[in-house]
Amino acid sequence: MTRVVLSIGSNLGDPLANLRSVVDALGDRVVAVSSVYATAPWGGVEQQDFLNATLIAQDDALDCRGWLRFGQDLEQRADRVRDVRWGPRSLDVDVVDCDGTVSADPELTLPHPRAHERAFVLVPWLEIEPDAALTVGGAPVAVADLLRSLDASEVAGVRRTDLALVAP
């Protein structure tokens, strides 16, 4: 069974509906869904804050490239435009980890090459998987340790909201 960690984000259109579209498309493949977090944009492009969440899903029929295509299809359905790097987006679906696979393939680098330095990925992931680990530099590192290594202001900037992607 292929297990994937997906980081999702949106700051255009109806961001909450865009995030919910991912959960809806996953259906019974969803293993865990984090709370929704509001975060300042990353990368220096002026834009409104993002809504972010992290999901864990499983599917026997999808390999890591299948998960990448799944995310790209959802982005396309949400009219994602890739004009500005780190710019505003209707939907961003990143494959953070896929069965612990390590790959330097430029089409699908695993684990996600910047996940270890992004609090908006790590905070929600730690919420749904307290013992999570991510391969960094060839070795697994606890997500909790990765979070502790980030600037405290970046971690504090990941603000849990009262919004939800699934009914309680």
C-alpha atoms as a printed R data frame, in Angstrom:
    type eleno elety resid chain resno       x      y       z
1   ATOM     1    CA   MET     A     1   0.000  0.000   0.000
2   ATOM     2    CA   THR     A     2   1.392  3.417  -0.953
3   ATOM     3    CA   ARG     A     3   1.264  5.981   1.842
4   ATOM     4    CA   VAL     A     4   1.667  9.668   1.041
5   ATOM     5    CA   VAL     A     5   1.958 12.910   2.994
6   ATOM     6    CA   LEU     A     6   0.477 15.828   1.063
7   ATOM     7    CA   SER     A     7   0.812 19.496   1.919
8   ATOM     8    CA   ILE     A     8  -2.017 21.591   0.496
9   ATOM     9    CA   GLY     A     9  -2.407 25.352   0.334
10  ATOM    10    CA   SER     A    10  -4.544 28.049  -1.242
11  ATOM    11    CA   ASN     A    11  -4.880 31.823  -1.174
12  ATOM    12    CA   LEU     A    12  -7.011 32.590  -4.244
13  ATOM    13    CA   GLY     A    13 -10.721 32.223  -4.908
14  ATOM    14    CA   ASP     A    14 -12.343 30.311  -2.058
15  ATOM    15    CA   PRO     A    15  -9.259 28.880  -0.318
16  ATOM    16    CA   LEU     A    16 -11.231 26.696   2.099
17  ATOM    17    CA   ALA     A    17 -13.313 25.185  -0.721
18  ATOM    18    CA   ASN     A    18 -10.115 24.597  -2.697
19  ATOM    19    CA   LEU     A    19  -8.577 22.686   0.205
20  ATOM    20    CA   ARG     A    20 -11.774 20.724   0.770
21  ATOM    21    CA   SER     A    21 -11.728 19.670  -2.889
22  ATOM    22    CA   VAL     A    22  -8.581 17.661  -2.159
23  ATOM    23    CA   VAL     A    23 -10.156 15.863   0.799
24  ATOM    24    CA   ASP     A    24 -13.274 15.181  -1.279
25  ATOM    25    CA   ALA     A    25 -11.214 13.786  -4.175
26  ATOM    26    CA   LEU     A    26  -9.294 11.502  -1.804
27  ATOM    27    CA   GLY     A    27 -12.486 10.091  -0.315
28  ATOM    28    CA   ASP     A    28 -11.887  6.923   1.692
29  ATOM    29    CA   ARG     A    29  -8.145  7.036   0.927
30  ATOM    30    CA   VAL     A    30  -7.747  9.699   3.621
31  ATOM    31    CA   VAL     A    31  -5.949  8.426   6.720
32  ATOM    32    CA   ALA     A    32  -5.576 11.755   8.553
33  ATOM    33    CA   VAL     A    33  -6.374 15.434   7.999
34  ATOM    34    CA   SER     A    34  -4.793 18.253   9.964
35  ATOM    35    CA   SER     A    35  -6.506 21.385  11.137
36  ATOM    36    CA   VAL     A    36  -6.499 24.339   8.755
37  ATOM    37    CA   TYR     A    37  -3.733 26.869   9.393
38  ATOM    38    CA   ALA     A    38  -3.348 30.453   8.202
39  ATOM    39    CA   THR     A    39   0.179 31.374   7.199
40  ATOM    40    CA   ALA     A    40   1.959 34.326   5.679
41  ATOM    41    CA   PRO     A    41   3.155 33.734   2.120
42  ATOM    42    CA   TRP     A    42   6.597 32.196   1.738
43  ATOM    43    CA   GLY     A    43   9.164 33.422  -0.784
44  ATOM    44    CA   GLY     A    44   8.815 37.205  -0.713
45  ATOM    45    CA   VAL     A    45   5.942 37.741  -3.171
46  ATOM    46    CA   GLU     A    46   3.329 40.247  -1.917
47  ATOM    47    CA   GLN     A    47  -0.011 38.445  -1.588
48  ATOM    48    CA   GLN     A    48  -2.676 37.503   0.924
49  ATOM    49    CA   ASP     A    49  -2.135 34.829   3.569
50  ATOM    50    CA   PHE     A    50  -2.541 31.159   2.707
51  ATOM    51    CA   LEU     A    51  -4.709 28.490   4.209
52  ATOM    52    CA   ASN     A    52  -2.652 25.307   4.619
53  ATOM    53    CA   ALA     A    53  -3.193 21.758   5.806
54  ATOM    54    CA   THR     A    54  -1.413 18.424   5.691
55  ATOM    55    CA   LEU     A    55  -3.030 15.117   4.764
56  ATOM    56    CA   ILE     A    56  -1.987 11.496   4.964
57  ATOM    57    CA   ALA     A    57  -3.526  9.133   2.433
58  ATOM    58    CA   GLN     A    58  -3.098  5.536   1.262
59  ATOM    59    CA   ASP     A    59  -3.918  3.813  -2.006
60  ATOM    60    CA   ASP     A    60  -2.758  0.481  -3.431
61  ATOM    61    CA   ALA     A    61  -3.323  1.746  -6.972
62  ATOM    62    CA   LEU     A    62  -1.046  4.814  -6.827
63  ATOM    63    CA   ASP     A    63   2.724  4.941  -6.757
64  ATOM    64    CA   CYS     A    64   4.642  8.137  -6.005
65  ATOM    65    CA   ARG     A    65   4.304  9.424  -9.575
66  ATOM    66    CA   GLY     A    66   0.608  8.589  -9.427
67  ATOM    67    CA   TRP     A    67   0.273 10.792  -6.348
68  ATOM    68    CA   LEU     A    68   2.099 13.581  -8.180
69  ATOM    69    CA   ARG     A    69  -0.304 13.295 -11.130
70  ATOM    70    CA   PHE     A    70  -3.255 13.191  -8.719
71  ATOM    71    CA   GLY     A    71  -2.141 16.474  -7.149
72  ATOM    72    CA   GLN     A    72  -1.434 18.107 -10.513
73  ATOM    73    CA   ASP     A    73  -4.883 17.110 -11.765
74  ATOM    74    CA   LEU     A    74  -6.516 18.701  -8.721
75  ATOM    75    CA   GLU     A    75  -4.460 21.868  -9.225
76  ATOM    76    CA   GLN     A    76  -5.563 21.993 -12.854
77  ATOM    77    CA   ARG     A    77  -9.219 21.545 -11.894
78  ATOM    78    CA   ALA     A    78  -8.800 24.497  -9.507
79  ATOM    79    CA   ASP     A    79  -7.409 26.600 -12.406
80  ATOM    80    CA   ARG     A    80  -3.916 26.786 -10.916
81  ATOM    81    CA   VAL     A    81  -1.706 29.201 -12.845
82  ATOM    82    CA   ARG     A    82   2.091 28.952 -12.511
83  ATOM    83    CA   ASP     A    83   3.134 32.486 -13.522
84  ATOM    84    CA   VAL     A    84   5.146 33.568 -10.480
85  ATOM    85    CA   ARG     A    85   7.342 31.288  -8.389
86  ATOM    86    CA   TRP     A    86   5.960 31.258  -4.830
87  ATOM    87    CA   GLY     A    87   3.118 33.483  -6.061
88  ATOM    88    CA   PRO     A    88  -0.577 33.329  -5.254
89  ATOM    89    CA   ARG     A    89  -2.374 30.137  -6.184
90  ATOM    90    CA   SER     A    90  -5.825 28.669  -6.179
91  ATOM    91    CA   LEU     A    91  -4.456 25.300  -5.082
92  ATOM    92    CA   ASP     A    92  -1.053 23.853  -4.346
93  ATOM    93    CA   VAL     A    93  -0.734 20.108  -3.730
94  ATOM    94    CA   ASP     A    94   2.795 19.017  -2.805
95  ATOM    95    CA   VAL     A    95   3.927 15.440  -2.312
96  ATOM    96    CA   VAL     A    96   6.024 15.805   0.847
97  ATOM    97    CA   ASP     A    97   6.769 12.126   1.450
98  ATOM    98    CA   CYS     A    98   5.769  8.939  -0.337
99  ATOM    99    CA   ASP     A    99   6.561  5.713   1.504
100 ATOM   100    CA   GLY     A   100   9.910  7.156   2.579
101 ATOM   101    CA   THR     A   101  11.118  7.160  -1.033
102 ATOM   102    CA   VAL     A   102  14.223  9.216  -1.767
103 ATOM   103    CA   SER     A   103  14.452 10.507  -5.342
104 ATOM   104    CA   ALA     A   104  16.488 13.242  -7.039
105 ATOM   105    CA   ASP     A   105  14.340 13.096 -10.190
106 ATOM   106    CA   PRO     A   106  13.641 16.720 -11.200
107 ATOM   107    CA   GLU     A   107  10.002 15.850 -11.963
108 ATOM   108    CA   LEU     A   108   9.425 14.363  -8.503
109 ATOM   109    CA   THR     A   109  12.083 15.059  -5.898
110 ATOM   110    CA   LEU     A   110  11.380 13.143  -2.706
111 ATOM   111    CA   PRO     A   111  11.079 13.953   0.005
112 ATOM   112    CA   HIS     A   112   9.934 17.434  -1.004
113 ATOM   113    CA   PRO     A   113  13.222 19.377  -1.151
114 ATOM   114    CA   ARG     A   114  12.147 22.279   1.083
115 ATOM   115    CA   ALA     A   115   9.650 20.583   3.404
116 ATOM   116    CA   HIS     A   116  12.184 20.393   6.240
117 ATOM   117    CA   GLU     A   117  12.457 24.190   6.344
118 ATOM   118    CA   ARG     A   118   8.776 25.086   6.051
119 ATOM   119    CA   ALA     A   119   6.805 25.398   9.256
120 ATOM   120    CA   PHE     A   120   3.529 25.490   7.306
121 ATOM   121    CA   VAL     A   121   4.226 21.878   6.271
122 ATOM   122    CA   LEU     A   122   5.744 20.605   9.523
123 ATOM   123    CA   VAL     A   123   3.300 22.065  12.076
124 ATOM   124    CA   PRO     A   124   0.170 20.467  10.579
125 ATOM   125    CA   TRP     A   125   2.037 17.224   9.856
126 ATOM   126    CA   LEU     A   126   3.171 16.935  13.456
127 ATOM   127    CA   GLU     A   127  -0.436 17.497  14.568
128 ATOM   128    CA   ILE     A   128  -1.659 14.383  12.736
129 ATOM   129    CA   GLU     A   129   1.470 12.236  13.111
130 ATOM   130    CA   PRO     A   130   3.375 13.096  16.308
131 ATOM   131    CA   ASP     A   131   6.148 10.573  15.561
132 ATOM   132    CA   ALA     A   132   6.602 11.644  11.925
133 ATOM   133    CA   ALA     A   133  10.083 11.647  10.424
134 ATOM   134    CA   LEU     A   134  11.408 13.099   7.189
135 ATOM   135    CA   THR     A   135  14.576 12.063   5.396
136 ATOM   136    CA   VAL     A   136  17.026 14.970   5.406
137 ATOM   137    CA   GLY     A   137  20.575 14.552   4.162
138 ATOM   138    CA   GLY     A   138  20.025 10.827   3.738
139 ATOM   139    CA   ALA     A   139  18.830 10.127   7.277
140 ATOM   140    CA   PRO     A   140  15.404 10.244   8.926
141 ATOM   141    CA   VAL     A   141  14.913 13.234  11.228
142 ATOM   142    CA   ALA     A   142  11.949 13.643  13.566
143 ATOM   143    CA   VAL     A   143   9.576 16.352  12.357
144 ATOM   144    CA   ALA     A   144   9.481 17.683  15.936
145 ATOM   145    CA   ASP     A   145  13.271 18.172  15.776
146 ATOM   146    CA   LEU     A   146  13.012 19.872  12.387
147 ATOM   147    CA   LEU     A   147  10.466 22.293  13.833
148 ATOM   148    CA   ARG     A   148  12.734 23.078  16.773
149 ATOM   149    CA   SER     A   149  15.513 23.962  14.322
150 ATOM   150    CA   LEU     A   150  13.400 26.638  12.584
151 ATOM   151    CA   ASP     A   151  13.239 30.275  13.582
152 ATOM   152    CA   ALA     A   152  10.630 30.638  16.339
153 ATOM   153    CA   SER     A   153   8.892 33.490  14.510
154 ATOM   154    CA   GLU     A   154   8.346 31.278  11.463
155 ATOM   155    CA   VAL     A   155   6.772 28.550  13.587
156 ATOM   156    CA   ALA     A   156   4.630 31.117  15.452
157 ATOM   157    CA   GLY     A   157   3.433 32.405  12.066
158 ATOM   158    CA   VAL     A   158   1.586 29.135  11.437
159 ATOM   159    CA   ARG     A   159  -1.724 29.984  13.083
160 ATOM   160    CA   ARG     A   160  -4.351 27.294  13.680
161 ATOM   161    CA   THR     A   161  -7.827 28.413  12.569
162 ATOM   162    CA   ASP     A   162 -11.313 27.288  13.555
163 ATOM   163    CA   LEU     A   163 -11.889 26.106   9.971
164 ATOM   164    CA   ALA     A   164 -12.138 22.392   9.212
165 ATOM   165    CA   LEU     A   165 -11.747 20.264   6.106
166 ATOM   166    CA   VAL     A   166 -13.871 17.412   7.428
167 ATOM   167    CA   ALA     A   167 -16.934 17.313   9.624
168 ATOM   168    CA   PRO     A   168 -16.148 16.539  13.270
